[in-house]
Short mmCIF file of C-alpha atoms and ligand atoms in Angstrom, two decimals:
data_model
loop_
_atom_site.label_atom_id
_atom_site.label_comp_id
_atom_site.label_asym_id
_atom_site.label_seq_id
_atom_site.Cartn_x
_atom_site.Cartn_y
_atom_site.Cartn_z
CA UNK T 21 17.20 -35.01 14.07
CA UNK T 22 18.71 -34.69 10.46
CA UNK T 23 16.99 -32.08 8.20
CA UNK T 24 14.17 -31.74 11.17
CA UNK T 25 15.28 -28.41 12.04
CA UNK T 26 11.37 -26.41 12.16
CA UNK T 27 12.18 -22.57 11.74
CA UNK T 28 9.62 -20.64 14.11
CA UNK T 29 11.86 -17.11 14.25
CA UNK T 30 10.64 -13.92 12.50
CA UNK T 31 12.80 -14.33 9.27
CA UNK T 32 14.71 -16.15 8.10
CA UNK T 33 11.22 -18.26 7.49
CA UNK T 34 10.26 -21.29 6.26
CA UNK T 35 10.48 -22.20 2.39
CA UNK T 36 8.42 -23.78 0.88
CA UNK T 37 9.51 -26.99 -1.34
CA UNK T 38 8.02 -25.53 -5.19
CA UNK T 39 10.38 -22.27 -4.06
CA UNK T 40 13.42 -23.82 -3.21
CA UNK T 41 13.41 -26.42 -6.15
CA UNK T 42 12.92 -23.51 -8.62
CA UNK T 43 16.12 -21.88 -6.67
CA UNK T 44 18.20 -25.13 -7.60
CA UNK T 45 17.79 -24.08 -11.68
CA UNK T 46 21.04 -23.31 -13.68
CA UNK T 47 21.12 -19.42 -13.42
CA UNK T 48 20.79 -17.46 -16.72
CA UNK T 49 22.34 -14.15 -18.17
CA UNK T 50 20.49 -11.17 -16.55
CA UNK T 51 20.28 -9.18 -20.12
CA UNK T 52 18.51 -12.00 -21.42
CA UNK T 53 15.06 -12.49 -22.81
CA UNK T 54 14.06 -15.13 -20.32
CA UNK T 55 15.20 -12.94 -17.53
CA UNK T 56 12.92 -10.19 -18.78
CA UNK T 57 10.04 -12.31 -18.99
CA UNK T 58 10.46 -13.59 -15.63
CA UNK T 59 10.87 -10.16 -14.36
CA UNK T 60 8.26 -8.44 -15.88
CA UNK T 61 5.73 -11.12 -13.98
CA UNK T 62 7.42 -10.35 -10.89
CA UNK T 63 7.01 -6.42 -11.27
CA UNK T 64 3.47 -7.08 -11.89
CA UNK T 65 3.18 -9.30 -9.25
CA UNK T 66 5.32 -7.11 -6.68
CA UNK T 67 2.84 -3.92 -7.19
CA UNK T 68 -0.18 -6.55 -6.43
CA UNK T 69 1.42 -7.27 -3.16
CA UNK T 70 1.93 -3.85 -2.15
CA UNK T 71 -1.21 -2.66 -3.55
CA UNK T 72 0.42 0.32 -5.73
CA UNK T 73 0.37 1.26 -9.09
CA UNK T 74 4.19 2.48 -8.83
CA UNK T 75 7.30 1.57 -8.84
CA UNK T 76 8.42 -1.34 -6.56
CA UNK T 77 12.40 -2.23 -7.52
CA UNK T 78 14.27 -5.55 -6.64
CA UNK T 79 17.81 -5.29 -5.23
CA UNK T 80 20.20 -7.68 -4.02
CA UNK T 81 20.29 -6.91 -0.26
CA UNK T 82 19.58 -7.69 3.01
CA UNK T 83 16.62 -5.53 4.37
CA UNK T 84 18.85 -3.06 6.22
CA UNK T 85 20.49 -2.52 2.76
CA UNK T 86 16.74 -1.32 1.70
CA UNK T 87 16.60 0.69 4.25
CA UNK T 88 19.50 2.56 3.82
CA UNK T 89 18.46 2.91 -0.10
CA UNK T 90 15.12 4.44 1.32
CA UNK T 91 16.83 7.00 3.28
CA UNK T 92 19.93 7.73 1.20
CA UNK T 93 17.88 8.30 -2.11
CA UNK T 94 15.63 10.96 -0.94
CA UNK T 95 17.03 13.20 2.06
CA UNK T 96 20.12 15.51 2.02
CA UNK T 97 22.91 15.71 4.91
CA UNK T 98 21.57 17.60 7.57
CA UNK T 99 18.19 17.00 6.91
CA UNK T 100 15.24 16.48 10.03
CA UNK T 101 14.02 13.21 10.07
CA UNK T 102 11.64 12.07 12.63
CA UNK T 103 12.22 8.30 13.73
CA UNK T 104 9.72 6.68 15.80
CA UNK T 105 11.63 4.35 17.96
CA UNK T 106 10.32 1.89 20.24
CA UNK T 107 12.08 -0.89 19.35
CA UNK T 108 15.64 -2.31 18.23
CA UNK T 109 15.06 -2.48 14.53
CA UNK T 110 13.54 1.45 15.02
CA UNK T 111 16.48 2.42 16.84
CA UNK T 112 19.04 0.82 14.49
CA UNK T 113 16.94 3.48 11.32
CA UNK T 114 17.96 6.15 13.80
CA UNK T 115 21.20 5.56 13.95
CA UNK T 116 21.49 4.90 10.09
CA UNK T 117 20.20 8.86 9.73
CA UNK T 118 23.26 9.35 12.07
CA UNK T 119 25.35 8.01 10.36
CA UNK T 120 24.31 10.08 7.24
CA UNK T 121 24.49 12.75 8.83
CA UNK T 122 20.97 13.60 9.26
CA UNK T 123 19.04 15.80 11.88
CA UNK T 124 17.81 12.64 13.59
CA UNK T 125 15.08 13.58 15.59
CA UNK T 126 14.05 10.20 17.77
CA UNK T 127 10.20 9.76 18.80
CA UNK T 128 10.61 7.62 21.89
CA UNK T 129 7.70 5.48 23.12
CA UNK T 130 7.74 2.69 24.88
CA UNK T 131 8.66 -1.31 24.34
CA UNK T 132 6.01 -3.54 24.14
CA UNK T 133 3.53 -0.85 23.01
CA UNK T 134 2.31 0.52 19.81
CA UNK T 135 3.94 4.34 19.36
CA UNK T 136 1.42 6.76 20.12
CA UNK T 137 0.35 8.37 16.70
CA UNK T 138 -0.79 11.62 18.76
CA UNK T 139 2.73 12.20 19.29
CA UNK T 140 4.04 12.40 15.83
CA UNK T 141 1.06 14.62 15.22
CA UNK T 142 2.40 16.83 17.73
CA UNK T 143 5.72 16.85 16.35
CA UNK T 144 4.55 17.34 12.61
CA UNK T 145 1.68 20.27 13.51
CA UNK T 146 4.94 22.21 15.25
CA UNK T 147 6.74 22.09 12.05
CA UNK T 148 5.71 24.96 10.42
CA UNK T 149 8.49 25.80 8.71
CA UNK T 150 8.37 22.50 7.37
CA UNK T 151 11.76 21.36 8.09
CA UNK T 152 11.02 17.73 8.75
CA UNK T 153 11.63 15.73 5.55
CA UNK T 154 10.66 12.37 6.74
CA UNK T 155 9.36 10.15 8.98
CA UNK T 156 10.41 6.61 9.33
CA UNK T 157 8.35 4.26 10.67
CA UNK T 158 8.82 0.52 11.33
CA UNK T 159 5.40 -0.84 10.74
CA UNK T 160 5.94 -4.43 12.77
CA UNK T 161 8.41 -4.39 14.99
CA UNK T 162 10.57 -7.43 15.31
CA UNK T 163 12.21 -7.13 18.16
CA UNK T 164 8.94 -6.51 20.65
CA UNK T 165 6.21 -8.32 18.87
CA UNK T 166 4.18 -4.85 17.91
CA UNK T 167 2.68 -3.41 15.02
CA UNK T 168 2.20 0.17 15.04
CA UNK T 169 -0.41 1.85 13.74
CA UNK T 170 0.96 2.93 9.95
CA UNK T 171 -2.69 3.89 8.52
CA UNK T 172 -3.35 6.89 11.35
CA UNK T 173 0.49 7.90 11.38
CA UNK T 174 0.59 8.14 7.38
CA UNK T 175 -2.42 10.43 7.73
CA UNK T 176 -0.93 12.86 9.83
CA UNK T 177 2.19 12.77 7.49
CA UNK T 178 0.18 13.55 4.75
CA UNK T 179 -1.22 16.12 6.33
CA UNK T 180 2.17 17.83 7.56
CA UNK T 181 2.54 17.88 3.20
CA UNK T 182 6.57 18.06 3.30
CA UNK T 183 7.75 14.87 5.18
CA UNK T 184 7.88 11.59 3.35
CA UNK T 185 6.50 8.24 4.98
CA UNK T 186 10.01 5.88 4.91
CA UNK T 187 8.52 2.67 6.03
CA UNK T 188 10.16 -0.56 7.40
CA UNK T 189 7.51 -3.40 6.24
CA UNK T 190 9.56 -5.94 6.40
CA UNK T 191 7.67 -8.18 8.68
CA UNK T 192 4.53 -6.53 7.70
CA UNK T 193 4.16 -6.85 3.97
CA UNK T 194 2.91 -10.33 3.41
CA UNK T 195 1.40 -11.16 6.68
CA UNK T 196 -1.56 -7.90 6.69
CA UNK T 197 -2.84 -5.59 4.58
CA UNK T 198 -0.18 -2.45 3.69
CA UNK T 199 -2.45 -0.57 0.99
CA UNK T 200 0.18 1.73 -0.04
CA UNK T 201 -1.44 4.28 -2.49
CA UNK T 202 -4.50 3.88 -0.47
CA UNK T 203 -2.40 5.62 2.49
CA UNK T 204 -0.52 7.82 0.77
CA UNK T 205 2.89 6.01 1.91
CA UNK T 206 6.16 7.09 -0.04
CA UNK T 207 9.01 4.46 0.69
CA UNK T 208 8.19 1.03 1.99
CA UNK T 209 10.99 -1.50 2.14
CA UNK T 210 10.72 -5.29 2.50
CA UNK T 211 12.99 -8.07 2.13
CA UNK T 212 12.84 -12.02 1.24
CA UNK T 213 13.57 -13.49 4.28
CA UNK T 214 10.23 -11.95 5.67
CA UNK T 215 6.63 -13.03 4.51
CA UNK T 216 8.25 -13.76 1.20
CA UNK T 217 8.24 -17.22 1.66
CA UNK T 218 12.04 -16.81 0.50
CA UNK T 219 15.17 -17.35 1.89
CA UNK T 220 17.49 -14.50 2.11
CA UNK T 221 19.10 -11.81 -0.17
CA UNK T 222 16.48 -9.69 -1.91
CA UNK T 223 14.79 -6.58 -1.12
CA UNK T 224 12.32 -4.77 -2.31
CA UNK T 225 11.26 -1.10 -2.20
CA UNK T 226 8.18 0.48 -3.14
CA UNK T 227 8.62 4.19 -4.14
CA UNK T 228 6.05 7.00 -4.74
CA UNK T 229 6.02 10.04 -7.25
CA UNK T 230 6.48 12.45 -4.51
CA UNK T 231 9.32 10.69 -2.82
CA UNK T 232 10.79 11.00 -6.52
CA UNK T 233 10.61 14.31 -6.14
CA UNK T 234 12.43 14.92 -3.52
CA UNK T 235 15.17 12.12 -5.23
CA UNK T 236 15.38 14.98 -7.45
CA UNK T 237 17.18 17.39 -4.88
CA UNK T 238 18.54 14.54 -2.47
CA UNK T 239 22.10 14.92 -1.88
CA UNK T 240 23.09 11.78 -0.14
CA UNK T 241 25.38 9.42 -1.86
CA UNK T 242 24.89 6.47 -3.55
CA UNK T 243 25.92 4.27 -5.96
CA UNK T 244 25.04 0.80 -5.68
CA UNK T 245 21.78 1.40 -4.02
CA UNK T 246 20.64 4.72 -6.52
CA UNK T 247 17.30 3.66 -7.32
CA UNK T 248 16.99 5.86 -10.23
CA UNK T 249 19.44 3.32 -11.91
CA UNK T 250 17.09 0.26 -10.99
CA UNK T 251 13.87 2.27 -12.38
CA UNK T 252 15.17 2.33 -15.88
CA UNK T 253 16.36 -0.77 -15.94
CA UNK T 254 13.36 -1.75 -14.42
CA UNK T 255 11.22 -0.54 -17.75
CA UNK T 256 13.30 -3.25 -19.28
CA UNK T 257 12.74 -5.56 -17.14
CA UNK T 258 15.92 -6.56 -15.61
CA UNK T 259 18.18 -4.75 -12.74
CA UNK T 260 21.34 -2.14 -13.04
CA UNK T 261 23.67 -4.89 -11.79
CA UNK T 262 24.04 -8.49 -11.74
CA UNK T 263 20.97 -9.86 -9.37
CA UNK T 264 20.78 -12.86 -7.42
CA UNK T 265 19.11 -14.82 -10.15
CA UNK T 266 18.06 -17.93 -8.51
CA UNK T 267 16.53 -15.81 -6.16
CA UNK T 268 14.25 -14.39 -8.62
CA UNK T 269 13.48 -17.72 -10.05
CA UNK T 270 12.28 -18.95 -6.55
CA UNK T 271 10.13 -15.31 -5.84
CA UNK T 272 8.61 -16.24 -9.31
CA UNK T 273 7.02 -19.19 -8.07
CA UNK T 274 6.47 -17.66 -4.26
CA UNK T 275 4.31 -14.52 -5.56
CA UNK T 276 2.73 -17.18 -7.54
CA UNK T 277 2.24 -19.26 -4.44
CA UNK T 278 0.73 -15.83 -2.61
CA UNK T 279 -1.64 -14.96 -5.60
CA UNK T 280 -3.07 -18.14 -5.77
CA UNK T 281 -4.39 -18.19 -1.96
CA UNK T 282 -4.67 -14.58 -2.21
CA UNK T 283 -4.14 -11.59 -0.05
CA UNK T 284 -7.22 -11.98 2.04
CA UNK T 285 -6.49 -15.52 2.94
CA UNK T 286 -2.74 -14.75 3.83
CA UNK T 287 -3.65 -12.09 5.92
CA UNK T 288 -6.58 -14.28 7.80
CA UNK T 289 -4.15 -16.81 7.75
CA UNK T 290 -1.51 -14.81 10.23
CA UNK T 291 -4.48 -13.22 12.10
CA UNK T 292 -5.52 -16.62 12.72
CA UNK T 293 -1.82 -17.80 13.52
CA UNK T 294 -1.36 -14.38 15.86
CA UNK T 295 -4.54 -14.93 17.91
CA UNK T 296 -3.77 -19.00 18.76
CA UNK T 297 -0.21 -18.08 19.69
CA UNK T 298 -1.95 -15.77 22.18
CA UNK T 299 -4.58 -17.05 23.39
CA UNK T 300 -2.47 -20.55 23.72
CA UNK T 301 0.80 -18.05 26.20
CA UNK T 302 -2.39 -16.88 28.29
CA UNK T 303 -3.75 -20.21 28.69
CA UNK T 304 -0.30 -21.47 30.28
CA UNK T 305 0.36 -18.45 32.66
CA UNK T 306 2.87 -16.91 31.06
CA UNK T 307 2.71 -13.14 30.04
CA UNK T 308 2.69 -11.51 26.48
CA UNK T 309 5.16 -8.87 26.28
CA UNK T 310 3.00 -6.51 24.16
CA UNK T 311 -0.03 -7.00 25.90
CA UNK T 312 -2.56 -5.01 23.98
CA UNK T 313 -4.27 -7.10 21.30
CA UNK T 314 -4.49 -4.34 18.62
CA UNK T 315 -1.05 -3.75 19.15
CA UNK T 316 0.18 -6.99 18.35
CA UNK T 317 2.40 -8.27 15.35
CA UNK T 318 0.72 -10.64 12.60
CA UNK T 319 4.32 -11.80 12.32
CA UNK T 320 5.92 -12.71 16.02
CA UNK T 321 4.74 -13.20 19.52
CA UNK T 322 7.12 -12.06 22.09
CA UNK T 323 6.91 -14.10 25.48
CA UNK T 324 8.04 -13.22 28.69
CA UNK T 325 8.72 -17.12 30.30
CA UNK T 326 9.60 -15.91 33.66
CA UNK T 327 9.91 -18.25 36.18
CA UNK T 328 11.08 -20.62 33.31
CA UNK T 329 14.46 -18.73 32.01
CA UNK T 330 14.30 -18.07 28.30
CA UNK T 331 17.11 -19.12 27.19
CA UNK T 332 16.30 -22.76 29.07
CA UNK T 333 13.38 -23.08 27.58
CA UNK T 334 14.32 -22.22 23.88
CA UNK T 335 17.02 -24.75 24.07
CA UNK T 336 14.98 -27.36 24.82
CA UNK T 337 12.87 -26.80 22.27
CA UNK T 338 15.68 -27.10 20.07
CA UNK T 339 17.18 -29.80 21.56
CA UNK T 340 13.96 -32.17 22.22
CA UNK T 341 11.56 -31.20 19.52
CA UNK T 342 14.20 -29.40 16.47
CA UNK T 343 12.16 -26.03 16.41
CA UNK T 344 14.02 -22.88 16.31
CA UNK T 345 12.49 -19.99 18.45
CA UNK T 346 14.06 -16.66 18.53
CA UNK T 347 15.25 -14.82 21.64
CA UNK T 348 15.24 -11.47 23.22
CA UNK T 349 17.94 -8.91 21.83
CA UNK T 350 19.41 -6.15 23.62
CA UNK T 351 17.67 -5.45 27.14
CA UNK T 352 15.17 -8.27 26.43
CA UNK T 353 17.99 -11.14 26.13
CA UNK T 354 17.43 -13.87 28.25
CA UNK T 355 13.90 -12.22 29.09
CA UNK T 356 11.50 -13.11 26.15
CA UNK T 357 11.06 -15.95 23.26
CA UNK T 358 9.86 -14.64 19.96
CA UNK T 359 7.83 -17.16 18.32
CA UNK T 360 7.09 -16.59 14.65
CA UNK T 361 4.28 -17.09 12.21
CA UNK T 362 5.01 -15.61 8.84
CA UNK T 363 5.61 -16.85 5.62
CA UNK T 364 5.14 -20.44 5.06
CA UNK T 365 3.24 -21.48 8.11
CA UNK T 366 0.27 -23.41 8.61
CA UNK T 367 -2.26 -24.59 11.25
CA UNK T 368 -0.51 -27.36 12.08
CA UNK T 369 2.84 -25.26 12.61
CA UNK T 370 1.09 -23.57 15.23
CA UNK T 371 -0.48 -26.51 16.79
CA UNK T 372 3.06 -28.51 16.81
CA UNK T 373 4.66 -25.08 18.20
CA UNK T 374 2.45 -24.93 21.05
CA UNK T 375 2.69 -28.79 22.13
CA UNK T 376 6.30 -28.81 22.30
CA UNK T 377 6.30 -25.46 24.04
CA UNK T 378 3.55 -27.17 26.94
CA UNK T 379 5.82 -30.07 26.82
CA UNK T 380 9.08 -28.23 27.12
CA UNK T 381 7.28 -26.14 30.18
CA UNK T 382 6.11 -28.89 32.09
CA UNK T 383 9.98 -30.94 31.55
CA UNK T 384 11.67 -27.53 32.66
CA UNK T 385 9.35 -27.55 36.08
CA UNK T 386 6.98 -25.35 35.13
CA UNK T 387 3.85 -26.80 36.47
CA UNK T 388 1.42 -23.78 36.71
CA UNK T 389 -1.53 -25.31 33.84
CA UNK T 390 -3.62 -27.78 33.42
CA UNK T 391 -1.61 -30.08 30.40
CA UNK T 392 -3.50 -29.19 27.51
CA UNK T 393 -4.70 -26.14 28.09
CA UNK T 394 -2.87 -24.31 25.15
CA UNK T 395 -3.21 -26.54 22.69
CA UNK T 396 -6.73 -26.44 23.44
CA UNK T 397 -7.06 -22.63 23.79
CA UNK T 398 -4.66 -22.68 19.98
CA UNK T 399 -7.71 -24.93 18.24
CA UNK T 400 -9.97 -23.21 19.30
CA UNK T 401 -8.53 -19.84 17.61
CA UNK T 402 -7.80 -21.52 14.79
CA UNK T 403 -11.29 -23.71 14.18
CA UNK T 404 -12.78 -20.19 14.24
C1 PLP P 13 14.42 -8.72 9.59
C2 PLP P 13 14.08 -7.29 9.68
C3 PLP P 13 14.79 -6.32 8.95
C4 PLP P 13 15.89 -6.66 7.99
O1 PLP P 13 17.03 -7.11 8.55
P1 PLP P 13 18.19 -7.71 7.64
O2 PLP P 13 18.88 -8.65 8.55
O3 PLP P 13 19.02 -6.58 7.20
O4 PLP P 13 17.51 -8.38 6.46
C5 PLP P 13 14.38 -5.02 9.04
N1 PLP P 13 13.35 -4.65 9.81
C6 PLP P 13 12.65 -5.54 10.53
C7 PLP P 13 11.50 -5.06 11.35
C8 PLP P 13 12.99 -6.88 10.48
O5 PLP P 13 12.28 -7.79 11.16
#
């Protein structure tokens, strides 16, 4: 049906309708004084949401593009970089340091689970010459449904006292708590698309006074994405080049949208939306790809559907019932649904997911529960 179309994939997410009406304004000049004003709420507002005191910058890229301004702003060619991979938006950071040039060093766990922090410990305490300069992390991983755990891996960076922390929150930030001074984290990257509440095209990056530092000596190039340029504009109140200035208008309103129900509500909010999503996949038979419950994602569910085939089911739910789920990539294609819960999504989101996923089950053949039995497993998460 027309307009119908219910997004339930990991980013791009929902927007909601105070957001995109302030994105239909006439845009004006970035050097002027309204700009500035509207900027300097959003800096204010952008160190609330990642719980820092320092700088957080706005640029006008995708979240990969924020990446690659985390990595090429603070390391040097040849540079050792540890990259814990175990997933496709990890692996794609490793092969970004490749690209640069980097001494990519990959930490290899596997998909499905949370990477074991004991084994970057490992890796940092045998670095005694201290030739590791960073460690990238990818806090929730996309692809798999994970979240790994940022707070114990930061610590051991911190204690290894060279390496920076370069980490991918993109489907973190927004959806749980990322206390970034509290951890001691140097570089964390986000983008719009994500718990933003935003459609796509900004990103955002969070850097500390030690990963400054080392911007001092980094040898990388850059141009576009030098963030020294975007810091002093950034005391102004505006951005190096021109921004994407409806964007900002809408991000006014959505980090006004966030403050107002707060970060502890959010972040109950996808607990809440992460636990029904569960509980609802168990209560139909089918299998959660990361099984472990501490392990999982505030931001996506990955489902294995086996005997129904993925790609069967996820059609129909398009088809019959206009929601959007996202599939497997890589290996995983044709193997897993991701169903997503982050941004702009409520209760009822969840409730409507699940029903059309029981219905689309029991229409594809799939005959293994007792009708109801998610949905009723889902209210009972989220009446809790
Ligand atoms: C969406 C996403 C990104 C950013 O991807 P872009 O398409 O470049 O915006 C990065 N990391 C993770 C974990 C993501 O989910």
């Amino acid at each position: 049906m027309k307009d119908k179309l219910m997004l339930m994939i990991p980013g791009p997410t929902p927007v909601p309708e105070s957001v995109l009406s302030a994105l239909g304004r006439h845009p004006i000049g970035h050097r002027s004084a309204d700009f500035s004003t509207i900027m300097a709420q959003v800096f204010t507002d952008l160190k609330w949401l990642h719980q820092t005191i320092h700088d957080v910058l706005v640029l006008t890229a995708s979240g990969t593009g924020i990446m690659e301004a985390g990595i090429v702003n603070f390391l040097s060619p040849g540079d050792r970089v540890l990259v814990c991979c175990n997933g496709k938006f990890a692996e794609r950071w490793a092969d970004m340091c490749d690209a640069y040039g980097l001494d990519t060093v990959r930490i290899n766990g596997p998909w499905g689970e949370a990477l074991d922090p004991e084994t970057v410990r490992v890796a940092l305490e045998a670095d005694t010459a201290k030739r590791i300069k960073a460690v990238v992390i990818t806090h929730s991983e996309t692809s798999t449904g994970v979240i790994n755990d940022l707070g114990t891996l930061a610590r051991h960076i911190k204690a290894h006292g060279t390496a920076l922390s370069i980490v991918d929150a993109v489907t973190s930030l927004g959806a749980i708590s990322v206390p970034m001074d509290e951890w001691g984290l140097d570089v964390v990257a986000s983008a719009s698309q994500k718990g933003y509440m935003m459609p796509p095209g900004l990103g955002f990056i969070a850097v500390s006074p030690k990963a400054w530092q080392a911007y001092e000596t980094a040898k990388l190039p850059k141009f576009y994405l030098d963030l020294a340029k975007y810091r002093t504009e950034a005391v102004h109140h505006t951005t190096p080049f021109t921004p994407s200035i409806n964007l900002i208008f809408g991000l006014q309103v959505a980090l006004e949208m966030m403050k107002s129900e707060g970060s502890d509500a959010i972040f109950a909010r996808h607990h809440r939306h992460k636990t029904a999503v569960r509980a609802a996949v168990r209560a139909v038979g089918l299998s959660l790809y990361a099984q472990d419950d501490a392990a999982a994602s505030p931001a996506v569910t990955a489902v294995i559907t086996q005997p129904v085939a993925a790609e069967r089911l996820r059609s129909h739910l398009r088809k019959h019932f206009d929601i959007a789920l996202a599939g497997g990539q890589d290996s995983l294609e044709g193997k897993i649904v991701r169903i997503g819960h982050l941004g702009f999504v409520s209760d009822r989101d969840i409730l409507t997911a699940i029903s059309a996923l029981e219905a689309s089950l029991t229409e594809l053949g799939y005959a293994s529960f007792a009708p109801g039995a998610g949905i009723s497993a889902a209210s009972q998460c989220l009446a809790a």
